[in-house]
CSV table of C-alpha atoms (C1' of nucleotides) in Angstrom, one decimal:
chain,number,residue,atom,x,y,z
A,1,UNK,CA,37.3,4.4,17.5
A,2,UNK,CA,36.4,7.1,15.0
A,3,UNK,CA,35.7,6.3,11.4
A,4,UNK,CA,37.6,3.5,9.8
A,5,UNK,CA,39.6,3.8,6.6
A,6,UNK,CA,37.7,3.9,3.3
A,7,UNK,CA,34.4,3.8,5.0
A,8,UNK,CA,31.3,4.6,2.9
A,9,UNK,CA,29.1,2.3,4.9
A,10,UNK,CA,27.4,5.1,6.9
A,11,UNK,CA,26.1,6.4,3.6
A,12,UNK,CA,25.4,3.2,1.7
A,13,UNK,CA,24.0,1.3,4.6
A,14,UNK,CA,20.9,3.5,5.0
A,15,UNK,CA,20.4,3.7,1.3
A,16,UNK,CA,20.2,-0.1,1.1
A,17,UNK,CA,17.6,-0.1,3.8
A,18,UNK,CA,15.7,2.6,2.1
A,19,UNK,CA,15.7,0.9,-1.2
A,20,UNK,CA,14.6,-2.4,0.3
A,21,UNK,CA,11.7,-0.6,2.1
A,22,UNK,CA,10.5,1.1,-1.0
A,23,UNK,CA,10.8,-1.9,-3.3
A,24,UNK,CA,9.3,-4.4,-0.8
A,25,UNK,CA,6.4,-2.1,-0.1
A,26,UNK,CA,5.7,-1.6,-3.8
A,27,UNK,CA,6.2,-5.0,-5.2
A,28,UNK,CA,6.3,-7.4,-2.2
A,29,UNK,CA,9.3,-9.2,-0.7
A,30,UNK,CA,9.2,-12.3,-2.9
A,31,UNK,CA,8.8,-10.3,-6.1
A,32,UNK,CA,11.9,-8.1,-5.5
A,33,UNK,CA,15.4,-9.3,-6.4
A,34,UNK,CA,18.6,-8.4,-4.7
A,35,UNK,CA,19.7,-7.1,-8.1
A,36,UNK,CA,16.8,-4.6,-8.2
A,37,UNK,CA,17.7,-3.4,-4.8
A,38,UNK,CA,21.3,-3.0,-5.8
A,39,UNK,CA,20.3,-1.1,-9.0
A,40,UNK,CA,18.2,1.3,-6.9
A,41,UNK,CA,21.1,2.0,-4.7
A,42,UNK,CA,23.4,2.3,-7.7
A,43,UNK,CA,25.8,-0.5,-6.7
A,44,UNK,CA,26.5,-4.1,-7.7
A,45,UNK,CA,24.7,-7.0,-6.1
A,46,UNK,CA,27.7,-8.3,-4.2
A,47,UNK,CA,28.0,-5.0,-2.3
A,48,UNK,CA,24.7,-5.5,-0.6
A,49,UNK,CA,26.2,-8.3,1.4
A,50,UNK,CA,28.3,-5.9,3.3
A,51,UNK,CA,25.1,-4.6,4.9
A,52,UNK,CA,23.0,-7.7,5.4
A,53,UNK,CA,23.8,-11.4,5.8
A,54,UNK,CA,21.1,-12.3,3.3
A,55,UNK,CA,17.8,-11.1,1.8
A,56,UNK,CA,15.8,-12.3,4.8
A,57,UNK,CA,18.0,-10.1,7.0
A,58,UNK,CA,16.8,-7.0,5.1
A,59,UNK,CA,13.1,-8.0,5.8
A,60,UNK,CA,13.8,-8.8,9.4
A,61,UNK,CA,15.5,-5.5,10.0
A,62,UNK,CA,12.7,-3.5,8.5
A,63,UNK,CA,10.1,-5.3,10.6
A,64,UNK,CA,12.1,-5.1,13.8
A,65,UNK,CA,12.8,-1.5,13.4
A,66,UNK,CA,9.2,-0.7,12.4
A,67,UNK,CA,7.7,-2.5,15.4
A,68,UNK,CA,10.2,-1.2,17.9
A,69,UNK,CA,9.7,2.4,16.7
A,70,UNK,CA,6.0,1.8,16.9
A,71,UNK,CA,6.1,0.6,20.5
A,72,UNK,CA,8.6,3.1,21.7
A,73,UNK,CA,6.8,6.0,20.1
A,74,UNK,CA,3.6,4.9,21.8
A,75,UNK,CA,5.4,4.7,25.2
A,76,UNK,CA,6.8,8.2,24.6
A,77,UNK,CA,3.3,9.5,23.8
A,78,UNK,CA,1.7,11.7,26.5
A,79,UNK,CA,-1.2,9.7,28.0
A,80,UNK,CA,-4.0,10.8,30.3
A,81,UNK,CA,-4.9,8.7,33.3
A,82,UNK,CA,-8.4,7.7,32.4
A,83,UNK,CA,-9.0,4.8,29.9
A,84,UNK,CA,-11.1,7.0,27.6
A,85,UNK,CA,-8.3,9.5,27.3
A,86,UNK,CA,-5.9,6.7,26.8
A,87,UNK,CA,-8.0,5.2,24.1
A,88,UNK,CA,-8.2,8.6,22.3
A,89,UNK,CA,-4.5,9.0,22.6
A,90,UNK,CA,-4.0,5.5,21.2
A,91,UNK,CA,-6.4,6.0,18.3
A,92,UNK,CA,-4.9,9.2,17.3
A,93,UNK,CA,-1.3,8.0,17.7
A,94,UNK,CA,-2.0,4.8,15.7
A,95,UNK,CA,-3.6,6.7,12.8
A,96,UNK,CA,-0.9,9.3,12.8
A,97,UNK,CA,2.0,6.8,13.0
A,98,UNK,CA,0.7,4.6,10.2
A,99,UNK,CA,-0.3,7.4,7.9
A,100,UNK,CA,3.2,8.9,8.1
A,101,UNK,CA,4.9,5.5,7.5
A,102,UNK,CA,2.8,3.8,4.9
A,103,UNK,CA,5.7,1.8,3.5
A,104,UNK,CA,7.1,0.0,6.6
A,105,UNK,CA,3.5,-0.3,7.9
A,106,UNK,CA,2.6,-2.1,4.7
A,107,UNK,CA,5.5,-4.4,4.9
A,108,UNK,CA,4.9,-5.2,8.5
A,109,UNK,CA,1.3,-6.1,7.7
A,110,UNK,CA,1.9,-8.1,4.5
A,111,UNK,CA,5.2,-9.8,4.7
A,112,UNK,CA,4.9,-11.7,8.0
A,113,UNK,CA,4.5,-15.0,6.1
A,114,UNK,CA,7.9,-14.4,4.3
A,115,UNK,CA,9.7,-14.5,7.6
A,116,UNK,CA,11.5,-17.8,8.6
A,117,UNK,CA,9.7,-19.4,11.6
A,118,UNK,CA,12.1,-18.2,14.2
A,119,UNK,CA,12.1,-14.6,12.8
A,120,UNK,CA,8.3,-14.7,12.7
A,121,UNK,CA,8.2,-15.7,16.3
A,122,UNK,CA,10.3,-12.7,17.3
A,123,UNK,CA,8.5,-10.2,15.2
A,124,UNK,CA,5.1,-11.6,16.2
A,125,UNK,CA,6.1,-11.1,19.8
A,126,UNK,CA,6.7,-7.4,19.2
A,127,UNK,CA,3.4,-7.1,17.4
A,128,UNK,CA,1.6,-8.7,20.3
A,129,UNK,CA,3.2,-6.5,22.8
A,130,UNK,CA,1.8,-3.4,21.1
A,131,UNK,CA,-1.6,-5.1,20.7
A,132,UNK,CA,-1.5,-5.8,24.4
A,133,UNK,CA,-1.2,-2.1,25.1
A,134,UNK,CA,-4.5,-1.5,23.4
A,135,UNK,CA,-6.1,-4.5,25.0
A,136,UNK,CA,-5.1,-3.3,28.5
A,137,UNK,CA,-6.8,0.0,27.9
A,138,UNK,CA,-10.0,-1.6,26.7
A,139,UNK,CA,-9.9,-4.1,29.6
A,140,UNK,CA,-9.4,-1.4,32.2
A,141,UNK,CA,-12.1,0.8,30.8
A,142,UNK,CA,-14.5,-2.1,30.6
A,143,UNK,CA,-13.9,-3.1,34.2
A,144,UNK,CA,-14.4,0.5,35.3
A,145,UNK,CA,-17.7,0.6,33.5
A,146,UNK,CA,-16.6,3.3,31.0
A,147,UNK,CA,-16.9,1.1,27.9
A,148,UNK,CA,-19.6,-1.3,26.8
A,149,UNK,CA,-17.7,-4.1,25.2
A,150,UNK,CA,-19.1,-7.6,24.7
A,151,UNK,CA,-15.7,-9.2,24.2
A,152,UNK,CA,-12.5,-7.4,24.9
A,153,UNK,CA,-10.3,-9.6,22.8
A,154,UNK,CA,-12.5,-9.2,19.7
A,155,UNK,CA,-12.9,-5.5,20.3
A,156,UNK,CA,-9.1,-5.2,20.4
A,157,UNK,CA,-8.7,-6.8,17.0
A,158,UNK,CA,-11.6,-4.8,15.5
A,159,UNK,CA,-10.3,-1.4,16.7
A,160,UNK,CA,-6.9,-2.3,15.4
A,161,UNK,CA,-8.3,-3.3,12.1
A,162,UNK,CA,-10.4,-0.1,11.9
A,163,UNK,CA,-7.5,2.1,12.7
A,164,UNK,CA,-4.9,0.3,10.6
A,165,UNK,CA,-7.2,0.4,7.5
A,166,UNK,CA,-6.5,4.1,7.2
A,167,UNK,CA,-3.1,3.5,5.8
A,168,UNK,CA,-4.6,1.7,2.8
A,169,UNK,CA,-6.3,4.8,1.4
A,170,UNK,CA,-4.9,7.9,3.1
A,171,UNK,CA,-2.6,10.0,0.9
A,172,UNK,CA,-0.8,13.1,2.0
A,173,UNK,CA,-2.5,16.2,0.7
A,174,UNK,CA,-5.7,14.3,0.1
A,175,UNK,CA,-9.3,15.5,0.7
A,176,UNK,CA,-9.1,15.5,4.5
A,177,UNK,CA,-6.3,16.9,6.7
A,178,UNK,CA,-4.7,14.5,9.0
A,179,UNK,CA,-6.1,16.1,12.2
A,180,UNK,CA,-9.6,15.6,10.8
A,181,UNK,CA,-8.8,11.9,9.8
A,182,UNK,CA,-7.5,11.4,13.4
A,183,UNK,CA,-10.6,12.9,14.9
A,184,UNK,CA,-13.1,11.0,12.8
A,185,UNK,CA,-11.4,7.7,13.6
A,186,UNK,CA,-11.3,8.5,17.3
A,187,UNK,CA,-15.0,9.2,17.1
A,188,UNK,CA,-15.7,5.9,15.5
A,189,UNK,CA,-13.6,4.0,17.9
A,190,UNK,CA,-15.2,5.7,20.9
A,191,UNK,CA,-18.7,4.8,19.6
A,192,UNK,CA,-17.7,1.3,18.7
A,193,UNK,CA,-16.5,0.6,22.3
A,194,UNK,CA,-19.6,2.3,23.7
A,195,UNK,CA,-17.8,5.2,25.4
A,196,UNK,CA,-19.8,8.4,26.0
A,197,UNK,CA,-18.8,11.7,24.4
A,198,UNK,CA,-15.8,13.2,26.1
B,1,UNK,CA,-21.5,-31.4,-27.7
B,2,UNK,CA,-21.2,-33.8,-24.8
B,3,UNK,CA,-18.0,-34.9,-23.3
B,4,UNK,CA,-15.0,-35.1,-25.6
B,5,UNK,CA,-12.7,-38.1,-25.9
B,6,UNK,CA,-10.2,-38.8,-23.2
B,7,UNK,CA,-11.4,-35.9,-21.1
B,8,UNK,CA,-10.0,-35.5,-17.5
B,9,UNK,CA,-10.2,-31.8,-17.6
B,10,UNK,CA,-13.4,-31.6,-15.5
B,11,UNK,CA,-11.5,-33.3,-12.8
B,12,UNK,CA,-8.0,-31.8,-13.1
B,13,UNK,CA,-9.2,-28.2,-13.9
B,14,UNK,CA,-10.8,-27.6,-10.5
B,15,UNK,CA,-7.9,-29.3,-8.7
B,16,UNK,CA,-5.5,-26.8,-10.4
B,17,UNK,CA,-7.6,-23.9,-9.2
B,18,UNK,CA,-7.8,-25.3,-5.7
B,19,UNK,CA,-4.1,-25.9,-5.5
B,20,UNK,CA,-3.4,-22.4,-6.7
B,21,UNK,CA,-5.7,-20.9,-4.1
B,22,UNK,CA,-4.2,-22.9,-1.3
B,23,UNK,CA,-0.6,-22.2,-2.2
B,24,UNK,CA,-1.1,-18.5,-3.1
B,25,UNK,CA,-3.0,-18.0,0.2
B,26,UNK,CA,-0.3,-19.6,2.2
B,27,UNK,CA,2.9,-18.4,0.5
B,28,UNK,CA,1.9,-15.5,-1.7
B,29,UNK,CA,1.6,-15.4,-5.5
B,30,UNK,CA,5.2,-14.4,-6.2
B,31,UNK,CA,6.6,-17.1,-3.9
B,32,UNK,CA,4.8,-20.0,-5.5
B,33,UNK,CA,6.1,-21.7,-8.6
B,34,UNK,CA,4.2,-23.4,-11.3
B,35,UNK,CA,6.1,-26.6,-10.4
B,36,UNK,CA,4.8,-26.4,-6.8
B,37,UNK,CA,1.2,-26.1,-8.0
B,38,UNK,CA,1.8,-29.0,-10.4
B,39,UNK,CA,3.2,-31.1,-7.6
B,40,UNK,CA,0.2,-30.4,-5.4
B,41,UNK,CA,-2.1,-31.5,-8.2
B,42,UNK,CA,0.0,-34.6,-8.8
B,43,UNK,CA,0.9,-33.7,-12.4
B,44,UNK,CA,3.8,-32.3,-14.5
B,45,UNK,CA,4.3,-28.6,-15.0
B,46,UNK,CA,3.3,-28.6,-18.7
B,47,UNK,CA,-0.1,-30.0,-18.0
B,48,UNK,CA,-1.1,-26.8,-16.1
B,49,UNK,CA,-1.1,-24.9,-19.4
B,50,UNK,CA,-4.1,-26.9,-20.5
B,51,UNK,CA,-6.0,-25.0,-17.8
B,52,UNK,CA,-4.5,-21.5,-17.8
B,53,UNK,CA,-2.7,-19.4,-20.4
B,54,UNK,CA,-0.1,-18.4,-17.8
B,55,UNK,CA,0.5,-18.0,-14.1
B,56,UNK,CA,-1.1,-14.6,-14.1
B,57,UNK,CA,-4.3,-16.2,-15.5
B,58,UNK,CA,-4.6,-18.3,-12.4
B,59,UNK,CA,-4.4,-15.3,-10.1
B,60,UNK,CA,-6.8,-13.3,-12.2
B,61,UNK,CA,-9.3,-16.2,-12.3
B,62,UNK,CA,-9.2,-16.6,-8.5
B,63,UNK,CA,-9.8,-12.9,-7.9
B,64,UNK,CA,-12.5,-12.5,-10.5
B,65,UNK,CA,-14.4,-15.5,-9.1
B,66,UNK,CA,-14.0,-14.3,-5.6
B,67,UNK,CA,-15.3,-10.8,-6.2
B,68,UNK,CA,-18.1,-11.9,-8.5
B,69,UNK,CA,-19.3,-14.5,-6.0
B,70,UNK,CA,-19.0,-11.8,-3.3
B,71,UNK,CA,-21.1,-9.4,-5.2
B,72,UNK,CA,-23.7,-11.9,-6.4
B,73,UNK,CA,-24.0,-13.4,-2.9
B,74,UNK,CA,-24.7,-10.0,-1.5
B,75,UNK,CA,-27.3,-9.3,-4.2
B,76,UNK,CA,-29.0,-12.6,-3.4
B,77,UNK,CA,-29.0,-11.8,0.3
B,78,UNK,CA,-32.4,-10.9,1.8
B,79,UNK,CA,-32.4,-7.2,2.6
B,80,UNK,CA,-34.8,-5.1,4.6
B,81,UNK,CA,-36.0,-1.7,3.3
B,82,UNK,CA,-34.5,0.5,6.0
B,83,UNK,CA,-30.8,1.5,5.9
B,84,UNK,CA,-30.2,0.3,9.5
B,85,UNK,CA,-31.5,-3.2,8.6
B,86,UNK,CA,-29.5,-3.1,5.4
B,87,UNK,CA,-26.4,-2.2,7.3
B,88,UNK,CA,-27.0,-5.1,9.7
B,89,UNK,CA,-27.5,-7.4,6.7
B,90,UNK,CA,-24.3,-6.1,5.1
B,91,UNK,CA,-22.3,-6.4,8.2
B,92,UNK,CA,-23.4,-10.0,9.0
B,93,UNK,CA,-23.1,-11.0,5.4
B,94,UNK,CA,-19.6,-9.6,5.0
B,95,UNK,CA,-18.3,-11.3,8.2
B,96,UNK,CA,-19.9,-14.6,7.3
B,97,UNK,CA,-18.7,-14.6,3.7
B,98,UNK,CA,-15.1,-13.8,4.6
B,99,UNK,CA,-14.9,-16.1,7.5
B,100,UNK,CA,-16.0,-19.0,5.4
B,101,UNK,CA,-13.6,-18.2,2.5
B,102,UNK,CA,-10.4,-17.1,4.2
B,103,UNK,CA,-8.1,-18.3,1.4
B,104,UNK,CA,-9.6,-16.4,-1.5
B,105,UNK,CA,-10.4,-13.4,0.7
B,106,UNK,CA,-6.7,-13.3,1.7
B,107,UNK,CA,-5.6,-13.5,-1.9
B,108,UNK,CA,-8.0,-10.8,-3.1
B,109,UNK,CA,-6.7,-8.5,-0.3
B,110,UNK,CA,-3.0,-9.2,-0.7
B,111,UNK,CA,-2.2,-9.9,-4.3
B,112,UNK,CA,-3.7,-6.9,-6.1
B,113,UNK,CA,-0.3,-5.6,-6.8
B,114,UNK,CA,0.7,-8.7,-8.6
B,115,UNK,CA,-1.9,-8.2,-11.2
B,116,UNK,CA,-0.9,-6.7,-14.5
B,117,UNK,CA,-2.2,-3.1,-14.9
B,118,UNK,CA,-5.1,-4.1,-17.1
B,119,UNK,CA,-6.1,-7.0,-14.9
B,120,UNK,CA,-5.8,-4.8,-11.9
B,121,UNK,CA,-8.2,-2.3,-13.5
B,122,UNK,CA,-10.8,-4.9,-14.0
B,123,UNK,CA,-10.5,-6.5,-10.6
B,124,UNK,CA,-10.5,-3.1,-8.9
B,125,UNK,CA,-13.7,-2.2,-10.7
B,126,UNK,CA,-15.4,-5.3,-9.1
B,127,UNK,CA,-14.1,-4.3,-5.7
B,128,UNK,CA,-15.4,-0.8,-6.0
B,129,UNK,CA,-18.8,-2.0,-7.1
B,130,UNK,CA,-19.1,-3.9,-3.8
B,131,UNK,CA,-17.7,-1.1,-1.8
B,132,UNK,CA,-20.3,1.1,-3.5
B,133,UNK,CA,-23.1,-1.0,-2.2
B,134,UNK,CA,-22.0,-0.3,1.4
B,135,UNK,CA,-21.4,3.4,0.7
B,136,UNK,CA,-24.9,3.7,-0.7
B,137,UNK,CA,-26.4,2.3,2.4
B,138,UNK,CA,-24.4,4.7,4.6
B,139,UNK,CA,-25.3,7.6,2.3
B,140,UNK,CA,-29.0,6.9,2.4
B,141,UNK,CA,-29.0,6.3,6.2
B,142,UNK,CA,-27.1,9.5,6.7
B,143,UNK,CA,-29.5,11.6,4.5
B,144,UNK,CA,-32.4,10.0,6.3
B,145,UNK,CA,-31.0,11.2,9.6
B,146,UNK,CA,-30.6,7.6,10.9
B,147,UNK,CA,-26.8,7.6,11.1
B,148,UNK,CA,-24.4,10.2,12.5
B,149,UNK,CA,-21.5,10.1,10.1
B,150,UNK,CA,-19.0,12.8,9.7
B,151,UNK,CA,-17.7,11.6,6.4
B,152,UNK,CA,-19.4,8.9,4.4
B,153,UNK,CA,-16.5,8.0,2.3
B,154,UNK,CA,-14.2,7.6,5.2
B,155,UNK,CA,-16.9,5.7,7.2
B,156,UNK,CA,-17.2,3.3,4.3
B,157,UNK,CA,-13.5,2.4,4.3
B,158,UNK,CA,-13.5,2.2,8.1
B,159,UNK,CA,-16.5,-0.2,8.3
B,160,UNK,CA,-15.0,-2.3,5.6
B,161,UNK,CA,-11.7,-2.5,7.4
B,162,UNK,CA,-13.3,-3.3,10.7
B,163,UNK,CA,-15.4,-6.1,9.1
B,164,UNK,CA,-12.7,-7.5,6.9
B,165,UNK,CA,-10.2,-7.7,9.8
B,166,UNK,CA,-12.2,-10.6,11.2
B,167,UNK,CA,-10.7,-13.0,8.6
B,168,UNK,CA,-7.3,-12.4,9.9
B,169,UNK,CA,-7.9,-14.1,13.3
B,170,UNK,CA,-11.2,-16.0,13.1
B,171,UNK,CA,-10.7,-19.8,13.1
B,172,UNK,CA,-13.5,-22.3,12.8
B,173,UNK,CA,-14.2,-23.9,16.0
B,174,UNK,CA,-12.6,-21.1,17.9
B,175,UNK,CA,-13.6,-19.4,21.2
B,176,UNK,CA,-16.7,-17.7,19.8
B,177,UNK,CA,-19.4,-19.2,17.5
B,178,UNK,CA,-19.9,-17.5,14.2
B,179,UNK,CA,-23.3,-16.1,15.1
B,180,UNK,CA,-21.8,-14.4,18.1
B,181,UNK,CA,-18.9,-13.0,16.0
B,182,UNK,CA,-21.4,-11.6,13.5
B,183,UNK,CA,-23.5,-10.1,16.2
B,184,UNK,CA,-20.6,-8.4,18.0
B,185,UNK,CA,-19.3,-6.9,14.7
B,186,UNK,CA,-22.7,-5.6,13.8
B,187,UNK,CA,-23.0,-4.0,17.2
B,188,UNK,CA,-19.7,-2.2,16.7
B,189,UNK,CA,-20.6,-1.1,13.2
B,190,UNK,CA,-23.9,0.2,14.4
B,191,UNK,CA,-22.3,2.2,17.2
B,192,UNK,CA,-19.5,3.5,14.9
B,193,UNK,CA,-22.0,5.0,12.4
B,194,UNK,CA,-24.1,6.4,15.3
B,195,UNK,CA,-27.2,4.3,14.7
B,196,UNK,CA,-29.4,3.8,17.7
B,197,UNK,CA,-30.2,0.2,18.9
B,198,UNK,CA,-32.6,-1.6,16.7
C,1,DT,C1',54.2,9.7,0.2
C,2,DG,C1',52.7,5.0,1.0
C,3,DC,C1',50.3,1.7,3.9
C,4,DA,C1',46.1,-0.6,5.7
C,5,DT,C1',41.8,-1.8,4.9
C,6,DA,C1',36.8,-0.9,4.2
C,7,DT,C1',34.2,-1.1,0.4
C,8,DC,C1',32.9,-2.3,-4.3
C,9,DT,C1',33.3,-4.8,-8.7
C,10,DG,C1',32.6,-8.4,-11.9
C,11,DA,C1',32.3,-12.8,-12.7
C,12,DA,C1',30.9,-17.2,-11.5
C,13,DC,C1',28.0,-20.9,-9.2
C,14,DA,C1',24.2,-24.1,-8.8
C,15,DA,C1',19.5,-24.0,-8.6
C,16,DG,C1',15.1,-22.5,-9.9
C,17,DT,C1',11.9,-19.6,-13.0
C,18,DG,C1',7.7,-19.5,-16.6
C,19,DT,C1',6.7,-21.4,-20.8
C,20,DT,C1',6.8,-24.4,-25.0
C,21,DC,C1',6.4,-28.5,-27.7
C,22,DA,C1',7.2,-33.1,-29.9
C,23,DT,C1',5.9,-37.3,-28.3
C,24,DG,C1',3.2,-40.7,-25.7
C,25,DT,C1',-1.1,-42.7,-23.8
C,26,DG,C1',-5.6,-44.2,-22.9
C,27,DA,C1',-10.5,-43.6,-23.0
C,28,DA,C1',-14.5,-42.8,-25.7
C,29,DA,C1',-16.7,-42.8,-30.5
C,30,DG,C1',-17.6,-45.2,-34.7
D,1,DC,C1',-11.4,-53.4,-33.0
D,2,DT,C1',-9.7,-49.3,-34.7
D,3,DT,C1',-9.5,-44.5,-34.8
D,4,DT,C1',-9.4,-40.1,-32.7
D,5,DC,C1',-7.9,-36.6,-29.9
D,6,DA,C1',-8.0,-34.7,-25.1
D,7,DC,C1',-4.8,-34.8,-21.9
D,8,DA,C1',-0.3,-35.7,-19.9
D,9,DT,C1',4.6,-36.4,-20.1
D,10,DG,C1',9.4,-35.1,-20.0
D,11,DA,C1',12.8,-32.6,-21.8
D,12,DA,C1',14.4,-28.4,-23.3
D,13,DC,C1',14.5,-23.2,-23.7
D,14,DA,C1',16.5,-18.8,-22.2
D,15,DC,C1',16.6,-16.3,-18.2
D,16,DT,C1',16.6,-15.0,-13.3
D,17,DT,C1',17.4,-16.2,-8.5
D,18,DG,C1',20.4,-15.6,-4.0
D,19,DT,C1',25.0,-16.0,-2.7
D,20,DT,C1',30.2,-16.2,-2.8
D,21,DC,C1',34.7,-14.5,-3.6
D,22,DA,C1',39.2,-13.1,-5.7
D,23,DG,C1',40.7,-9.1,-7.1
D,24,DA,C1',40.4,-4.0,-8.0
D,25,DT,C1',39.6,0.6,-6.0
D,26,DA,C1',39.6,4.4,-3.1
D,27,DT,C1',39.8,6.5,1.4
D,28,DG,C1',41.8,8.0,5.9
D,29,DC,C1',46.0,7.8,8.6
D,30,DA,C1',51.0,7.8,9.5
DNA sequence: TGCATATCTGAACAAGTGTTCATGTGAAAG
DNA sequence: CTTTCACATGAACACTTGTTCAGATATGCA
């Protein structure tokens, strides 16, 4: 097929996405206008509609991409066989992933309620699939007597909350290096689920 | 002074606040219009301005009230002398408070970026004061050799994230009674900071 | 060179935004 | 009963919203 005539879309398309991510993350979906996005790209409003059917489409794309990348990156992650090792891998991965993508992570966390019901359903499914990966680790470790967890479901939510919280304050080049932040979070998670030192 | 002539404000005022809380929590500050709030109260838009100088004032009031009530309720809470007991008191208090006020808690967490800079400064100050209360407990327990914390600042954020997360899924009349939810969270916090069983 | 067409502009649309204010209304005070 | 004024109405203000589209532009191909 090759490139079509007069095509800029492979340049402008990503820039539209990037502008949407930055502005949605900073001001929130509802507070950002299509005109602001267009201005950030350096284009008129109408041009945006070559790259998205509507404003909602921008948000849906961002969320879908974020959650798919999250899940696929986790699947690609090298994982030990034992639940403790897996939990360490998960903890470190989750911290690292979110710290390096604060914008899309923020959007995925905050803008769920701005999705239309059917879009919400789809995105929520992706989120739960990832959550399920953690829950399975905790479940297996609990059954194998490696963890001391009172309630696996609740522990899943708590661990996720603890790990996700890091994105709210971590800044690159801050007081602590990423490796240290990873390690400390893993230590806290390990303690919280009652796993002995590795 | 007594009540003034033709006064409904002591009825309508709180209803405006309540409507704002409910709608902001459900749809987000930026997505809610003054007309929606007025409709929920059963009044015309203009009437709202008898109770707030502007839309921003509604948000500021909600946040100020939430954070002041949070801090004052914590101060009024009975607290043991030892850091471990204090951390348990804090954990249980924080869970209980947020689970019983999911709406204002949600707003206080999500809508910080919709405050004007000077309002943000004020509200952020209140938030930090509360955060400081937890940090002081962790610091004291760490210095007394009761906790095993690698980094007090990071641990403060992590504990707060873990405990605040509960409001995102807990529903009254759900699978677990509140007392159980409190207890499990306290156990996880205790483990995470390396405090022995009480 | 000129054709085809992907991409962008610029203007327009109807609807919705926060806020203001002259006017109306009804309950309490005298 | 009359006066007073807190409170509410309803319309208007200037502006912004998401979206559409006819027409201009500019790029790659023949």
